[in-house]
Amino acid sequence: MAGRGARRVALLAVAGLVIVSALFADRYDEQLPEKPKRYVTDRAGVFGPGQAEALNAQLEQCERDTSNQILVWADKKVPEGFTPEDFTVRAAQKWGVGQKQGDNGAVLFVFTEDRKVRIEVGYGLEGALPDITAKRIISDEIVPRFRDVDFPGGIAAGAGAMMAAIKGEYKGSGRTVDEGRRRKGDQFGTCLTMAIFFGIFFVLPMIFRRNRFRSHGGRGWWTGGGGFGGYSGGGFGGGGASGSW
Amino acid sequence: MGKLALGCVAILVLVAVIAGISFAGTYNKLVTLGVDVDKQWSEVENQYQRRADLVPNLVATVQGAANFEKETLTAVTEARASVGRATITPGKAPADAESLARYQQAQDQLGSALQRLLVVSERYPELKANQNFRDLQAQLEGTENRITVARGRFNDSAQSYNTVLKKFPTNLMAGLLGFKEKPFFKATAPSADQAPKVQFDFSGAAPTAAPAK
């Protein structure tokens, strides 16, 4: 029958659209690294024993005090197929560093073999950490130390200066996003969120299968586990500064 | 006999209802995506405006440097003026490829004039040592980067819109509903979609700073 044939075509179109749009949205995203589990990620092996943990603890305390999330990402090279600035803004945006309402995240990226450093600043911190300040932090705090091959010192000084610059811009809640979520009953909350998502994204379209939908990539949800995982979707628009040494 | 007719009518009604829902769904989806394209476009305009706003300050600072190349400064000022003229309806993505191309051309002209200014300024030690100038340079760099990001996101949103528009069966309805394809930024300069990078290599060039008297 014509009706059934048309329905089949429409169903196929829905399936095709979902697949194609998923592919389309993830063209770059899938090449980006997963969200870091900690504030400090050292893929370049620049930190000595205990140094990364110390900085990690400082950054965690910073989020408790100010609600600003500052991350450090050290790697040897910028991933293939990206320019440094392209990679850093996409990664920071994908991870969703910072609170969603405040967009108050910032990431210090260091690529040791490419000799590139970049401070990526979320929308909400562009006032407290404008490009000029970011540039000065890079040229005055970070680059001189990197020239002396003191990577841990340069990174710590840079992160310290970033924390100092943005102190007081946002009021902290006394705990990190991660801790806040855990406190609210982690299992039940997660299950409920998943159930709601399932309802919205799978059940409703099955009922109204005529309404094509497309997933909006990027904003993942927290899935539990220990340590740092409390991203809540801060936005980035390319603010910050870059430098090399 | 009556039963059959009733059945036929029921099926027809069902088909009509399904077609109606589908029609509304398509319409709403295209409207949503179109709004997103406009949103991303206003961010593009925003960042270009931000760059244009930096120009007077930059020109004033550079003018302070003794004997700064007049030509370079004039080029920047003129490009800044032509950018002001090349505005399209603000807050709304350009409807046709031609007006976008015109806009892009004016902006690219200002971009290359500014790039030239920065290159030339390397020859003026007093300018390089000027903190105000260095701050403006940092702001300009940051703005160029924001422009790149905004343009990239605008292109992504325009392409999502176009992809949906061209797909079956949306393509059949889109024409009836008056939706058109959205133009997007084409990579122009040799450096594709990147902010202009300034190469500092004046090893051979003699400094042409203020002539000693």
XYZ file of C-alpha atoms in Angstrom:
458
model
C 0.000 0.000 0.000
C 1.105 3.523 -0.712
C 0.691 4.635 2.917
C 2.896 1.881 4.248
C 5.529 2.497 1.570
C 5.658 6.184 2.351
C 5.944 5.415 6.034
C 8.838 3.090 5.359
C 10.574 5.747 3.280
C 10.013 8.286 6.025
C 11.409 5.902 8.637
C 14.461 5.293 6.527
C 14.864 9.023 6.098
C 14.694 9.491 9.875
C 17.319 6.814 10.435
C 19.535 8.241 7.723
C 19.198 11.760 9.063
C 20.097 10.718 12.593
C 23.163 8.829 11.418
C 24.327 11.554 9.059
C 23.797 14.354 11.551
C 25.661 12.385 14.226
C 28.559 11.905 11.827
C 28.411 15.530 10.859
C 28.453 16.840 14.401
C 31.277 14.554 15.469
C 33.569 15.203 12.541
C 36.002 17.013 14.815
C 34.655 16.125 18.202
C 35.611 12.504 17.953
C 39.238 13.434 17.407
C 39.284 15.474 20.591
C 40.480 13.895 23.811
C 37.979 12.800 26.435
C 37.198 15.077 29.342
C 40.125 15.056 31.735
C 39.461 13.291 35.020
C 41.533 15.728 37.023
C 42.348 19.405 36.997
C 45.905 18.703 35.923
C 46.552 16.375 32.994
C 50.183 15.655 32.238
C 50.571 13.741 28.995
C 54.015 15.176 28.382
C 55.550 13.878 31.577
C 56.757 17.269 32.732
C 55.807 17.024 36.393
C 57.938 15.381 39.022
C 56.438 13.155 41.715
C 53.841 14.976 43.767
C 53.969 18.209 41.766
C 50.886 17.525 39.672
C 48.965 16.457 42.766
C 49.922 19.637 44.586
C 48.746 21.835 41.710
C 45.638 19.705 41.348
C 44.786 20.308 45.005
C 45.298 24.057 44.567
C 42.982 24.169 41.575
C 40.375 22.130 43.395
C 40.498 24.545 46.318
C 40.198 27.392 43.829
C 36.950 25.974 42.509
C 35.635 25.548 46.052
C 36.463 29.155 46.858
C 35.474 30.905 43.675
C 33.539 28.334 41.587
C 35.971 29.028 38.740
C 37.312 25.924 37.091
C 40.892 26.161 35.898
C 42.398 23.181 34.135
C 45.914 22.415 33.048
C 46.563 20.285 30.003
C 50.156 19.446 29.107
C 50.941 17.379 26.058
C 53.898 16.881 23.770
C 52.243 17.901 20.518
C 49.103 19.496 19.198
C 47.038 16.617 17.744
C 47.304 16.056 14.000
C 44.908 18.038 11.869
C 44.464 20.922 14.293
C 46.120 24.286 14.622
C 46.877 25.014 18.295
C 44.109 27.587 18.679
C 41.611 25.439 16.835
C 42.338 22.490 19.080
C 42.265 24.399 22.359
C 38.944 26.144 21.814
C 37.264 22.987 20.549
C 38.576 20.910 23.428
C 37.638 23.447 26.105
C 34.170 23.845 24.590
C 33.656 20.112 24.288
C 34.720 19.441 27.851
C 32.460 22.237 29.053
C 34.919 23.608 31.576
C 33.282 26.014 34.015
C 29.754 26.409 35.324
C 27.126 26.543 32.646
C 25.498 29.687 34.037
C 28.783 31.513 34.523
C 30.891 30.128 31.684
C 33.677 30.612 34.195
C 36.261 28.114 33.055
C 39.778 28.528 31.784
C 42.345 26.067 30.533
C 46.105 26.399 30.382
C 47.364 24.352 27.440
C 51.043 23.525 27.050
C 52.570 21.631 24.118
C 56.168 21.012 24.998
C 57.532 19.717 21.698
C 55.622 22.263 19.638
C 56.800 24.936 22.094
C 53.288 26.380 22.241
C 51.341 27.647 25.191
C 47.777 28.913 25.214
C 45.411 30.183 27.839
C 41.840 29.516 26.744
C 39.345 31.673 28.609
C 35.613 30.999 28.946
C 33.086 33.726 28.129
C 32.406 34.483 31.773
C 36.038 35.109 32.657
C 36.892 37.333 29.727
C 36.325 40.354 31.941
C 38.559 39.189 34.770
C 41.122 37.543 32.544
C 41.152 39.604 29.351
C 43.473 38.821 26.483
C 45.965 41.398 27.714
C 46.218 39.764 31.125
C 46.459 36.307 29.587
C 49.194 37.531 27.290
C 51.112 39.054 30.178
C 50.804 35.889 32.219
C 52.257 33.985 29.292
C 55.077 36.403 28.560
C 55.981 37.296 32.155
C 55.269 34.154 34.161
C 55.323 31.179 31.848
C 57.669 31.754 28.928
C 60.727 32.860 30.956
C 60.525 29.681 33.050
C 59.916 27.501 29.993
C 63.017 28.992 28.407
C 64.946 27.672 31.400
C 63.252 24.282 30.815
C 61.375 24.643 34.081
C 58.001 23.330 32.907
C 56.488 22.534 36.308
C 57.520 25.952 37.614
C 56.148 27.763 34.563
C 52.860 25.911 34.637
C 52.423 26.412 38.386
C 53.258 30.118 38.105
C 50.897 30.517 35.151
C 48.041 28.716 36.874
C 48.744 30.701 40.037
C 48.554 33.979 38.159
C 45.324 32.900 36.481
C 43.806 32.053 39.859
C 44.890 35.384 41.263
C 43.448 37.266 38.289
C 40.001 35.763 38.525
C 39.655 35.637 42.286
C 36.509 37.287 43.443
C 34.823 37.422 40.082
C 32.448 34.622 41.046
C 31.403 33.536 44.477
C 32.110 29.928 45.318
C 29.677 27.589 47.018
C 32.357 26.021 49.217
C 32.465 22.867 47.162
C 33.207 21.773 43.625
C 30.477 20.921 41.128
C 31.490 17.311 41.471
C 31.089 17.360 45.255
C 27.800 19.205 44.987
C 26.385 16.578 42.691
C 27.629 13.715 44.804
C 25.998 15.239 47.823
C 22.600 15.313 46.142
C 22.339 11.531 46.137
C 24.434 10.341 43.331
C 22.814 7.076 42.229
C 19.236 8.232 42.316
C 20.014 11.515 40.615
C 21.946 9.897 37.823
C 19.261 7.279 37.245
C 16.574 9.925 37.158
C 18.536 12.027 34.676
C 19.123 9.020 32.490
C 15.461 8.088 32.648
C 14.418 11.583 31.641
C 16.929 11.647 28.818
C 15.736 8.242 27.692
C 12.190 9.484 27.761
C 12.967 12.604 25.789
C 15.257 11.128 23.225
C 13.880 7.656 22.623
C 10.337 7.250 23.843
C 8.891 10.505 22.564
C 10.328 10.133 19.067
C 8.892 6.633 18.955
C 5.506 8.031 19.750
C 5.874 10.967 17.393
C 8.158 9.282 15.002
C 7.262 11.801 12.368
C 9.158 14.455 14.235
C 12.730 14.068 13.207
C 15.214 14.925 15.893
C 18.883 15.538 16.000
C 21.075 15.231 19.030
C 22.917 18.367 20.034
C 26.430 17.173 20.595
C 28.832 18.553 23.116
C 26.962 18.782 26.354
C 27.485 15.391 27.910
C 26.164 14.521 31.332
C 28.041 13.424 34.351
C 28.166 9.704 34.919
C 29.565 9.454 38.395
C 32.840 8.079 39.638
C 35.412 9.584 41.963
C 37.751 12.476 41.442
C 37.126 15.375 39.177
C 34.263 15.038 36.770
C 32.216 18.069 37.535
C 31.962 19.820 34.242
C 28.771 21.648 33.735
C 29.068 23.070 30.265
C 30.857 26.420 30.305
C 31.157 28.048 26.896
C 34.271 29.269 25.111
C 34.501 31.720 22.244
C 38.209 31.877 21.590
C 39.222 34.368 24.256
C 42.681 34.224 25.777
C 46.177 34.434 24.423
C 48.867 32.290 22.901
C 52.619 32.294 23.092
C 55.684 30.295 22.233
C 59.196 30.086 23.551
C -20.039 -1.084 0.870
C -20.564 1.717 3.391
C -17.953 0.132 5.604
C -15.379 0.202 2.822
C -16.001 3.865 2.093
C -15.701 4.663 5.785
C -12.415 2.776 5.921
C -11.096 4.712 2.942
C -12.062 8.016 4.519
C -10.404 7.003 7.789
C -7.178 6.152 5.988
C -7.268 9.422 4.070
C -7.786 11.374 7.287
C -4.923 9.498 8.923
C -2.625 10.230 5.995
C -3.630 13.896 6.078
C -2.972 14.112 9.820
C 0.421 12.435 9.449
C 1.321 14.713 6.554
C 0.248 17.718 8.613
C 2.378 16.715 11.597
C 5.302 16.048 9.318
C 4.831 19.411 7.647
C 4.742 21.220 10.985
C 7.768 19.286 12.199
C 9.765 20.225 9.133
C 8.757 23.828 9.428
C 9.657 24.037 13.099
C 12.956 22.311 12.579
C 13.991 24.669 9.805
C 12.912 27.679 11.853
C 14.950 26.461 14.831
C 18.034 25.860 12.731
C 17.558 29.190 10.973
C 17.423 31.011 14.304
C 20.638 29.291 15.300
C 22.296 30.428 12.072
C 21.235 34.012 12.827
C 22.554 33.698 16.363
C 25.930 32.524 15.164
C 25.952 35.256 12.583
C 25.447 37.953 15.181
C 28.452 36.575 17.016
C 30.455 36.933 13.802
C 29.307 40.533 13.452
C 30.053 41.131 17.092
C 33.642 40.033 16.796
C 34.238 41.930 13.579
C 32.813 44.996 15.285
C 35.168 44.420 18.182
C 38.079 44.427 15.779
C 36.854 47.572 14.033
C 36.557 49.268 17.431
C 40.202 48.568 18.153
C 41.331 50.371 15.017
C 41.082 54.050 16.128
C 43.067 53.297 19.270
C 45.647 51.350 17.353
C 46.025 54.055 14.745
C 46.389 56.737 17.420
C 49.071 54.742 19.219
C 50.988 53.986 16.059
C 50.787 57.586 14.891
C 52.675 58.531 18.014
C 55.666 56.657 16.722
C 57.909 59.024 14.826
C 57.555 58.866 11.055
C 55.362 55.821 10.900
C 54.680 54.780 7.309
C 51.778 56.937 6.160
C 50.697 54.469 3.492
C 50.085 51.638 5.945
C 48.072 53.832 8.256
C 45.948 55.181 5.428
C 45.243 51.661 4.208
C 43.996 50.670 7.670
C 41.834 53.746 8.042
C 40.315 53.300 4.602
C 39.653 49.613 5.135
C 38.027 50.467 8.459
C 35.757 52.945 6.707
C 34.757 50.506 3.975
C 33.908 47.897 6.602
C 31.519 50.414 8.105
C 29.767 50.736 4.755
C 29.566 47.004 4.076
C 27.061 46.179 6.790
C 24.133 43.962 6.084
C 20.924 43.811 8.121
C 22.378 43.501 11.613
C 21.587 40.356 13.588
C 20.396 38.512 10.522
C 22.499 36.097 8.513
C 22.969 37.252 4.919
C 20.385 35.708 2.644
C 22.493 35.320 -0.474
C 26.055 34.340 -1.204
C 26.756 37.623 -2.908
C 26.139 39.912 0.056
C 28.105 37.572 2.301
C 30.996 37.653 -0.168
C 30.903 41.458 -0.207
C 30.931 41.570 3.575
C 33.738 39.057 3.730
C 35.785 40.960 1.185
C 35.570 44.201 3.165
C 36.491 42.446 6.400
C 39.366 40.554 4.807
C 40.693 43.819 3.460
C 40.766 45.295 6.940
C 42.352 42.080 8.193
C 45.222 42.251 5.769
C 45.711 46.003 6.311
C 46.014 45.357 10.042
C 48.365 42.470 9.451
C 50.548 44.735 7.344
C 50.481 47.346 10.097
C 51.771 44.835 12.616
C 54.507 43.678 10.282
C 55.627 47.233 9.592
C 55.522 48.117 13.292
C 58.247 45.554 13.891
C 60.680 48.024 12.400
C 59.981 50.606 15.070
C 61.760 49.682 18.293
C 60.049 52.455 20.256
C 56.690 51.017 19.257
C 57.646 47.496 20.208
C 58.688 48.736 23.627
C 55.410 50.655 24.055
C 53.219 48.796 26.559
C 50.059 50.325 25.163
C 50.918 49.071 21.708
C 51.707 45.601 23.007
C 48.379 45.473 24.806
C 46.561 46.480 21.657
C 48.468 43.809 19.782
C 47.349 41.193 22.311
C 43.759 42.360 21.971
C 43.969 42.259 18.219
C 45.362 38.736 18.281
C 42.609 37.650 20.631
C 39.974 39.243 18.434
C 41.293 37.597 15.286
C 41.073 34.296 17.092
C 37.519 34.984 18.222
C 36.606 35.889 14.652
C 37.965 32.564 13.443
C 35.948 30.714 16.072
C 32.769 32.671 15.343
C 33.132 32.131 11.603
C 33.715 28.428 12.084
C 30.630 28.091 14.263
C 28.550 30.109 11.838
C 29.648 27.834 8.988
C 28.831 24.749 11.035
C 25.346 26.016 11.812
C 24.719 27.083 8.199
C 25.824 23.680 7.014
C 23.591 21.834 9.475
C 20.713 23.945 8.202
C 21.592 23.283 4.572
C 22.031 19.568 5.161
C 18.551 19.304 6.625
C 17.146 21.491 3.883
C 18.520 19.367 1.081
C 17.426 16.028 2.492
C 14.416 14.113 1.353
C 11.570 14.733 2.099
C 12.384 18.136 3.560
C 13.621 19.379 0.222
C 10.131 18.914 -1.247
C 8.462 20.985 1.453
C 11.184 23.594 1.985
C 10.504 25.223 -1.362
C 6.789 25.462 -0.612
C 7.498 26.965 2.789
C 9.957 29.490 1.330
C 13.179 28.289 2.973
C 16.370 28.924 1.059
C 19.884 27.660 1.358
C 22.167 29.730 3.623
C 25.501 30.970 2.315
C 28.622 30.437 4.403
C 32.163 31.761 4.567
C 34.538 30.475 1.961
C 38.161 30.059 2.832
C 39.932 32.868 1.025
C 43.460 33.790 2.016
C 46.228 31.208 1.598
C 45.945 30.412 5.298
C 42.486 28.863 4.955
C 40.422 29.444 8.064
C 43.150 30.692 10.343
C 43.788 34.039 11.886
C 46.552 35.793 10.007
C 49.899 34.811 11.428
C 52.563 37.447 11.480
C 55.971 36.294 10.410
C 58.785 38.210 11.992
C 61.752 37.883 9.736
C 63.552 41.088 9.056
C 67.031 39.721 9.277
C 67.927 41.240 5.918
C 65.931 44.443 6.155
C 67.667 47.534 7.457
C 65.739 49.323 10.177
C 63.928 52.343 8.782
C 63.042 54.038 12.028
C 63.179 57.736 12.700
C 65.915 59.311 10.651
C 68.665 60.683 12.849
C 69.266 64.374 12.359
